[in-house]
C-alpha positions as CSV (number, residue, x, y, z in Angstrom):
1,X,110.5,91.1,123.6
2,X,112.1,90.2,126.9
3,X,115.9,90.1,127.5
4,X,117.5,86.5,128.1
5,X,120.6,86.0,130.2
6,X,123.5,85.8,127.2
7,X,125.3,82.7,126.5
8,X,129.0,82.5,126.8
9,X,128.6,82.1,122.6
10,X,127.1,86.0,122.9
11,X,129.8,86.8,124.4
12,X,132.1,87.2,121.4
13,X,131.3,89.1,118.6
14,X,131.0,87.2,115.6
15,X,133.3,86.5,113.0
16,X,133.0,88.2,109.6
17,X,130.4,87.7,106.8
18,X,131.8,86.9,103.6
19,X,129.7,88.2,100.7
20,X,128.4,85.0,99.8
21,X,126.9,84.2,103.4
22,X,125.4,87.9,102.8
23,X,124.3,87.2,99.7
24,X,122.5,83.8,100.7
25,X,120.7,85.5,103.6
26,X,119.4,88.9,101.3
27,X,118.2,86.4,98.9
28,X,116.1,84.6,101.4
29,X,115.1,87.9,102.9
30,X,113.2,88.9,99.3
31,X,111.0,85.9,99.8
32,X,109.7,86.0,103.2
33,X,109.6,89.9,103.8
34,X,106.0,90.2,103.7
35,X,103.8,92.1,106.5
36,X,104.8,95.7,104.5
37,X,107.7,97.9,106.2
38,X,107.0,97.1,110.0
39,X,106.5,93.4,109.5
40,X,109.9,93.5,107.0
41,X,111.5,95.8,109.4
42,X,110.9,93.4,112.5
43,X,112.3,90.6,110.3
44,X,115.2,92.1,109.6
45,X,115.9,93.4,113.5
46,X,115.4,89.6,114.2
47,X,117.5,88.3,111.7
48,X,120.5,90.7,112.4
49,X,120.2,91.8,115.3
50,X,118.8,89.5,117.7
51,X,120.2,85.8,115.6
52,X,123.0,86.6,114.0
53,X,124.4,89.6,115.2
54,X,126.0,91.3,112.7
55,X,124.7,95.0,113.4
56,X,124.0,96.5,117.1
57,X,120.7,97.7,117.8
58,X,121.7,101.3,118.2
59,X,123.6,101.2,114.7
60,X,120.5,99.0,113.3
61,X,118.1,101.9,114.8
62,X,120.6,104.6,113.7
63,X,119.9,103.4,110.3
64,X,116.2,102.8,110.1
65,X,115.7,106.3,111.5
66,X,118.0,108.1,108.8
67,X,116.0,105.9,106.0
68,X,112.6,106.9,107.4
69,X,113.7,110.5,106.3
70,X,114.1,109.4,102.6
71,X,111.3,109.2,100.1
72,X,111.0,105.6,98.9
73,X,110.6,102.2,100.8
74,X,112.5,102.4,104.5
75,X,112.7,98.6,104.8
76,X,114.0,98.2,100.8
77,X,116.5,101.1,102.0
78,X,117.5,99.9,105.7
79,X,118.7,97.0,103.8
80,X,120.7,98.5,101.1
81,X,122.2,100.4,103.5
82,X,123.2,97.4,106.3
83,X,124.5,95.8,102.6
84,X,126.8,99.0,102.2
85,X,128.0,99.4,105.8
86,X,129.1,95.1,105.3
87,X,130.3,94.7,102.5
88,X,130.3,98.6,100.6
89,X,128.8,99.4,96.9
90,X,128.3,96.4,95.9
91,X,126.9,94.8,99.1
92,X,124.4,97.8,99.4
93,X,123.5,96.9,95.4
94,X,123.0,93.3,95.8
95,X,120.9,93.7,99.3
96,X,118.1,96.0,97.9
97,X,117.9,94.3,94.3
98,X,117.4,91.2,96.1
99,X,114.8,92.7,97.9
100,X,113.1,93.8,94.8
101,X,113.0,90.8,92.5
102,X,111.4,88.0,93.6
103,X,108.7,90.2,94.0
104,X,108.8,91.4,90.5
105,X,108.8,88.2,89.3
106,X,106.2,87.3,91.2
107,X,104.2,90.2,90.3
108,X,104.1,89.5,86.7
109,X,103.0,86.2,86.8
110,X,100.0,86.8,89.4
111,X,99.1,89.9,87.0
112,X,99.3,87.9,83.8
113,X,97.0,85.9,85.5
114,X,94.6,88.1,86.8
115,X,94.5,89.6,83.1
116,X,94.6,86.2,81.7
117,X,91.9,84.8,84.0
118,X,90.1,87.3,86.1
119,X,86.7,87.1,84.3
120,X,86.9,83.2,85.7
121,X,84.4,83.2,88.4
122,X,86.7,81.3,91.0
123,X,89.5,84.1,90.3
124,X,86.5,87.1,90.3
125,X,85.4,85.4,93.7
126,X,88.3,85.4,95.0
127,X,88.9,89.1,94.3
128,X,85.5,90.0,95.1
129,X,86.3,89.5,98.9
130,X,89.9,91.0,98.6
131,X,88.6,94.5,97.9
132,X,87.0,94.9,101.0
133,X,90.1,93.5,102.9
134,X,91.7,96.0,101.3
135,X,89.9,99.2,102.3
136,X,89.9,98.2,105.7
137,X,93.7,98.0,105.1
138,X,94.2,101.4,103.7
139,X,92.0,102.5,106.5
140,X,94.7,100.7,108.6
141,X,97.1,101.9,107.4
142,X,95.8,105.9,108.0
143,X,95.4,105.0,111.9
144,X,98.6,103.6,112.2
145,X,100.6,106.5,110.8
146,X,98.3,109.2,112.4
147,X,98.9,107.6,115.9
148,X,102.7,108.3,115.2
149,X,102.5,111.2,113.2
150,X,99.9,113.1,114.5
151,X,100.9,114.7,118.1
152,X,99.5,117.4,118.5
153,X,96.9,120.0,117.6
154,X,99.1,121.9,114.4
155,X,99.5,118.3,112.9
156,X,96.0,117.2,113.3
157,X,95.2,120.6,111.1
158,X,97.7,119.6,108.6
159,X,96.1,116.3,108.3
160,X,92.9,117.8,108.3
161,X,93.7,120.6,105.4
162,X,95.3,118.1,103.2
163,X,92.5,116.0,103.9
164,X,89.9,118.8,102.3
165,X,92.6,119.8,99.6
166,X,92.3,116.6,98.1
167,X,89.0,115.7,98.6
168,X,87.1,118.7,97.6
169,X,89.6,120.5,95.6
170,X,91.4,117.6,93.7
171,X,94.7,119.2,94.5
172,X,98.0,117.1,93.2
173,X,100.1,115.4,95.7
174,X,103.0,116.8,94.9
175,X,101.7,120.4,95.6
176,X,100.3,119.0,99.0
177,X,103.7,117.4,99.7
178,X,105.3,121.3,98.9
179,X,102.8,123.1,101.4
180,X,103.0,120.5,104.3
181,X,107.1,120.5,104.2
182,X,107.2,125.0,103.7
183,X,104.5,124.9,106.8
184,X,107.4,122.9,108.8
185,X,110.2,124.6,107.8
186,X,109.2,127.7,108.4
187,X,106.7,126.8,111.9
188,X,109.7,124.6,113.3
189,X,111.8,127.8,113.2
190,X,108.4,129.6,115.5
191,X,107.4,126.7,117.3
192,X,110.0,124.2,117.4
193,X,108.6,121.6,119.8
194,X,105.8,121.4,117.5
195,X,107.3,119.6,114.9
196,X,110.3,117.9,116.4
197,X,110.4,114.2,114.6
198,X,108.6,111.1,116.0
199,X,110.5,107.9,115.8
200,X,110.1,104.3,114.6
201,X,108.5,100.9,114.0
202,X,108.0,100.1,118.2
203,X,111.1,98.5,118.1
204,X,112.6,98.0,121.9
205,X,116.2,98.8,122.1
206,X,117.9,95.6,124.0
207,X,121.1,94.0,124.4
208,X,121.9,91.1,122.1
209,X,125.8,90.7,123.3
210,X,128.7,92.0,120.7
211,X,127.9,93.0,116.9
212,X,130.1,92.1,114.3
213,X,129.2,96.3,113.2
214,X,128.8,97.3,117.5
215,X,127.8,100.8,118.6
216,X,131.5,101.8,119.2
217,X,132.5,100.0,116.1
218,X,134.5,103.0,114.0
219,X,133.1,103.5,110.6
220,X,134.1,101.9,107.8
221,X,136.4,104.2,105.3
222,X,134.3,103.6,102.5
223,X,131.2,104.8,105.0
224,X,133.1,108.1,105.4
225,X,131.9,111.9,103.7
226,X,134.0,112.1,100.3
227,X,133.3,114.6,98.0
228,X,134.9,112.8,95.1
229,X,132.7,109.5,95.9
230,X,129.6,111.5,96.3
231,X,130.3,113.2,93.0
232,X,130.8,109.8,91.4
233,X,127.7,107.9,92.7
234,X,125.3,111.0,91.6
235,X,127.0,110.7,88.0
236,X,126.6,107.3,87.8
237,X,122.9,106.7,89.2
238,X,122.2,110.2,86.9
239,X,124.1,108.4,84.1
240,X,121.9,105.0,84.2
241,X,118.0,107.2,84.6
242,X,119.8,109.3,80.9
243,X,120.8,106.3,79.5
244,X,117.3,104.4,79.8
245,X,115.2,107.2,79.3
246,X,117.6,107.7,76.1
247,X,116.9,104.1,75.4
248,X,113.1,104.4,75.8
249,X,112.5,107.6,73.8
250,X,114.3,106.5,70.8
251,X,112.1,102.8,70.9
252,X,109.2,104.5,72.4
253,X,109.1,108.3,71.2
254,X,108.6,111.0,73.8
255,X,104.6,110.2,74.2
256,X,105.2,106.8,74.1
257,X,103.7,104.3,76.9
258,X,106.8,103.2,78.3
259,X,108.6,106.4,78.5
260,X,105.6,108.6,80.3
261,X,105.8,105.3,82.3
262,X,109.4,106.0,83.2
263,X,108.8,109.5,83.7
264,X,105.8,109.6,86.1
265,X,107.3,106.7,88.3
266,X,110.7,108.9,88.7
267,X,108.6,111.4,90.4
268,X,106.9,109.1,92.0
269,X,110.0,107.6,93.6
270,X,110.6,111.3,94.6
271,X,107.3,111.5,96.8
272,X,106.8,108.7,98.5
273,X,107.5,109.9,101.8
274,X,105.5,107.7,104.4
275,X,105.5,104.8,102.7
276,X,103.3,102.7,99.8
277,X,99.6,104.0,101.1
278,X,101.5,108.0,101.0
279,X,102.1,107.7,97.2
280,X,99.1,105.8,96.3
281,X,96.8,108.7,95.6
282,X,99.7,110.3,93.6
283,X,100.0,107.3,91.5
284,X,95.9,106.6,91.2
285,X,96.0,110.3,90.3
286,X,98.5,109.5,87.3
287,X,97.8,106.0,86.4
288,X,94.1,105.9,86.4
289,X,92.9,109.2,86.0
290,X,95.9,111.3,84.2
291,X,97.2,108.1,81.8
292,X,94.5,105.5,82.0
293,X,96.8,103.3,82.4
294,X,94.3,100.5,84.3
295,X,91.0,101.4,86.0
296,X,89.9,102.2,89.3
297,X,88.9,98.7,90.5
298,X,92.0,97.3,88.5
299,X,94.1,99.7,90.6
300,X,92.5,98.2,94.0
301,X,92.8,94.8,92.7
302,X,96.8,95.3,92.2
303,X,97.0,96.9,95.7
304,X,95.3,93.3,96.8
305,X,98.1,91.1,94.8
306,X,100.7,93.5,96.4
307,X,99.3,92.9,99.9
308,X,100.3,89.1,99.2
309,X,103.6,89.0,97.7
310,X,106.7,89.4,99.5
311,X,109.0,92.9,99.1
312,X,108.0,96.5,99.1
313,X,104.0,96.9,99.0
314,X,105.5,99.6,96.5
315,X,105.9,97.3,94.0
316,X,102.3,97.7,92.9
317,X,103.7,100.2,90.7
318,X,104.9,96.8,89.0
319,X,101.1,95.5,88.5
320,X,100.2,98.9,87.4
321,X,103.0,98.9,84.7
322,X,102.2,95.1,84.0
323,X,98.5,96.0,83.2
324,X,99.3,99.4,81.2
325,X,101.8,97.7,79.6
326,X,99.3,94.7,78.3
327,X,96.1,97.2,77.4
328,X,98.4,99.9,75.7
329,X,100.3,97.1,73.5
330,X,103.4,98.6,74.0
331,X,105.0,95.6,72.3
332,X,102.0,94.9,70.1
333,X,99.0,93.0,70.2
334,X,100.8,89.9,69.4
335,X,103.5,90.4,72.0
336,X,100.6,90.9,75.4
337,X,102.9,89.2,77.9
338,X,106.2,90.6,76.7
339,X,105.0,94.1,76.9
340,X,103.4,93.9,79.9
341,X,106.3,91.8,81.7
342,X,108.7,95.1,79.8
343,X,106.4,97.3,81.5
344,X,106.4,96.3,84.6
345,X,110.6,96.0,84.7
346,X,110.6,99.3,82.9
347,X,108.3,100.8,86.2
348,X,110.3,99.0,88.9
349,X,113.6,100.4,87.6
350,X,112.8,104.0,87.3
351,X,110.8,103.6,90.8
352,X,114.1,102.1,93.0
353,X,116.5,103.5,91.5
354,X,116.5,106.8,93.4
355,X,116.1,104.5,96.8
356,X,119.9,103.3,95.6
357,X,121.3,106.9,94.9
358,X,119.8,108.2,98.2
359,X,121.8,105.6,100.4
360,X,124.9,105.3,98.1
361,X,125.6,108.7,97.8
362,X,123.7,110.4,100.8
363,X,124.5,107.7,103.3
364,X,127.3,109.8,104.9
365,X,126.0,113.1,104.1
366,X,122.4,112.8,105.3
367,X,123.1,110.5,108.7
368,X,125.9,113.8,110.2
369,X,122.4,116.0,109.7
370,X,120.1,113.5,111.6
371,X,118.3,114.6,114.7
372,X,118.5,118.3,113.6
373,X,115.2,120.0,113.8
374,X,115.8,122.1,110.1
375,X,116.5,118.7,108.2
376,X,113.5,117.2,110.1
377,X,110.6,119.2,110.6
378,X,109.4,119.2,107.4
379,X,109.1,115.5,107.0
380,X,107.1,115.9,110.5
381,X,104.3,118.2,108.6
382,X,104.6,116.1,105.5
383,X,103.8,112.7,107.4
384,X,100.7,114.5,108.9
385,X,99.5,115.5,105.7
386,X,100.1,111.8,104.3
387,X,97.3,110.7,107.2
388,X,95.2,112.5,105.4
389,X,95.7,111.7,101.9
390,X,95.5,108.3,102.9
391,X,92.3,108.3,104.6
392,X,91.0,110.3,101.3
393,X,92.3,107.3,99.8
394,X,90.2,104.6,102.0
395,X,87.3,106.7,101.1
396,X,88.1,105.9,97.5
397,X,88.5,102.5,97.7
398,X,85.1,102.1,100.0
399,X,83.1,104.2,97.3
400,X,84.4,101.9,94.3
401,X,83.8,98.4,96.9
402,X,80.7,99.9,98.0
403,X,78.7,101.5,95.1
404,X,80.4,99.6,92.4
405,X,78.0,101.0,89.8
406,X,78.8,104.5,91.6
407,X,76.5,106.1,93.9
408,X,73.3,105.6,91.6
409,X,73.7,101.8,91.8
410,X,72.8,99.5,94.5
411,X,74.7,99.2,97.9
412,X,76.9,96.2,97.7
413,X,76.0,94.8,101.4
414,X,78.2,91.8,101.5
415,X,81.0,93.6,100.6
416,X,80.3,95.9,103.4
417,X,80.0,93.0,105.7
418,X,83.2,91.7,104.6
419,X,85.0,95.2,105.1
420,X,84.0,95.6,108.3
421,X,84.8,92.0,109.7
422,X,88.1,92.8,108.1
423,X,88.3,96.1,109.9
424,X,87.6,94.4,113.4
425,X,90.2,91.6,112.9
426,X,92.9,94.6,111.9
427,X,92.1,97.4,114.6
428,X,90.6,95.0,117.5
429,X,92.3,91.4,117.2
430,X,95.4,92.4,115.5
431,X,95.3,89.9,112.7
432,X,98.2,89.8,110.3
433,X,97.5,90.9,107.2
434,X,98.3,87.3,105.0
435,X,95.9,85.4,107.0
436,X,93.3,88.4,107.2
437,X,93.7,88.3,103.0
438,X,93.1,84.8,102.8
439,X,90.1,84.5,105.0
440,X,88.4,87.4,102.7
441,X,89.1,85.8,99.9
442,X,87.4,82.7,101.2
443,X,84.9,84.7,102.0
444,X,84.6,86.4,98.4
445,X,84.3,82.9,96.8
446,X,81.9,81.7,99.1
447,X,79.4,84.7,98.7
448,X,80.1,85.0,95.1
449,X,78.3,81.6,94.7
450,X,75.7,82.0,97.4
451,X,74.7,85.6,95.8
452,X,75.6,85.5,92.1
């Protein structure tokens, strides 16, 4: 990006947002913030930073960098917390859920009819040349957070050992997550340089004239450390989780579908540092092998459909919900839709609402800690071992596109093909990821009816 002279207009801060102008732009926000956290992130810096102004780069980046040391969605957080600093609880509330539900919506209509239609040959043709778009993706996705994350030689060997851990010793996540953060606490305190934190999404710091929320802007009262408000958020966000899961056990029971749904997303919302592709293999681990919730190639399917809606790639966890939700009958085998749409609602709440309580409450707390090597360290370690859970997970994805009746089957060539076109576009040409999905698919159709 390159600086233009200011106008006389840029001059002057602007004037203040009312909540309804907020509320008009956070609405239109959850229905064009596709291109996953950097591409939502760099909308977001564009749209309030650059156009309108109404947070300063340095309090923008202040922001992103104290989200990117939450688990949970940065760029579903970032905007809950720009919605708290404007316009305080209820502001923060309205920006996130808006970021959320179109995308819900969305999700269970595209998974309805992928269960509804997928054995239709132009929908399985479609999807036949999305899978390979997608493990060139994950791949992506591996190279892109190891370039950041992955500095030096100690973080290269924590990649590396979670790599092997889950590979060839099908250790949890959560127990890879626990090693990689001890090995940075304690090494950070040995050898601190090692693990001091990398930073951001690439995002140039510039000046965009006066901020209605500028760098030397005091903050806001209700932005300010309170006990008694910290003490009543965590009630409250505890409060709603007991009351639902209270909810669900007496409908459901304690084994039922929907409340080990509710369970195992909570911890998922626990672990996701890194982002979607980090808590992937945590929720394939659960949802496919653990629950059998959906299958392997359903699972890589839903991480397609997530690709191509707008919001958090997270809210696969919808699709995966959707789908149990439908094969489980959790409303009946009369009641398909309904229990699936349930499901998928049921998986979306228990997954963001720890995304809330973590700015809400921690918002204060959390940013007077930021930049201090104890509080950071072990999220360096933990992002290394991410890379290589991730690329665990590519290999996944590649053995289920490749061999798709498993190693003793043929080799599916085209899909190869298809992969590795995708894999050029993404790590040579820099394609975006909508247009890379929809030439795939193309592609899918085409040799689907060329090559039944």
């Amino acid at each position: 990006m390159s600086t233009t002279p200011r106008s006389t207009e840029a001059q002057t801060a602007p004037s203040a947002v009312s909540f309804a102008e907020a509320f008009r732009f956070w609405l239109k926000l959850g229905f064009i913030s596709f291109g996953g956290p950097a591409g939502q992130i760099a909308i977001m810096h564009t749209e309030l930073v650059e156009r309108r102004r109404w947070i300063s780069e340095q309090r923008f980046l202040h922001a992103l960098n104290y989200c990117m040391l939450l688990p949970g969605p940065e760029a579903q957080q970032l905007a809950v917390y720009i919605g708290w600093l404007m316009h305080r609880t209820w502001g923060g509330i309205v920006a996130g859920a808006l970021f959320v539900l179109p995308s819900l919506f969305i999700l269970i209509a595209l998974s309805w009819i992928y269960l509804r239609f997928g054995d239709v040959p132009l929908v399985a043709g479609l999807f036949y040349g999305l899978k390979p778009a997608v493990t060139a993706l994950v791949l992506h996705a591996a190279h892109r957070i190891g370039t950041r994350a992955l500095k030096n030689r100690w973080m290269w060997g924590i990649a590396a050992a979670s790599f092997v851990a889950i590979f060839a010793f099908d250790t949890p996540f959560p127990a890879i997550v626990l090693a990689a953060a001890l090995v940075g606490h304690f090494g950070a305190k040995r050898w601190p340089s090692v693990f001091a934190l990398g930073g951001g999404h690439g995002i140039a710091k510039q000046d965009y004239g006066p901020a209605l929320i500028d760098d030397h802007t005091p903050t806001p009262a209700h932005a300010r450390f309170s006990r008694s408000h910290l003490a009543k958020v965590l009630a409250v966000g505890l409060g709603l989780w007991l009351l639902a899961m209270a909810l669900l056990v007496a409908f459901n029971g304690l084994q039922g579908t929907l409340t080990l749904m509710s369970w195992f997303f909570t911890k998922a919302a626990l672990l996701t540092f890194g982002g979607a592709y980090a808590v992937l293999p945590y929720v394939y681990q659960g949802a496919v092998e653990t629950h059998q919730w959906l299958s392997g190639p359903q699972m890589i399917d839903g991480l397609a459909l997530g690709e191509t809606t707008p919001g958090p790639l997270i809210m696969v966890v919808a699709f995966v919900g959707f789908v149990g939700g439908w094969l489980k009958e959790v409303l009946g085998p009369d009641a398909l839709f309904a229990g699936g749409a349930v499901a998928a609602t049921v998986v979306t709440f228990f997954t963001f609402l720890p995304s809330f309580v973590f700015i809400l409450a921690g918002g204060p707390l959390v940013e007077a800690t930021h930049g201090k090597l104890g509080f950071t360290a072990p999220l360096s370690a933990i992002t290394a071992a991410v890379v290589g859970v991730i690329l665990n997970l590519a290999m996944f994805f590649m053995y289920h596109v490749l061999w798709p009746q498993s190693f003793g089957g043929r080799f599916d060539a085209v899909s190869a093909a298809i992969a590795l076109a995708a894999a050029v576009a993404l790590f040579r040409f820099k394609v975006d990821v909508m247009p890379l999905l929809g030439a795939c698919a193309v592609a899918g159709l085409v040799a689907s009816q060329l090559f039944p």
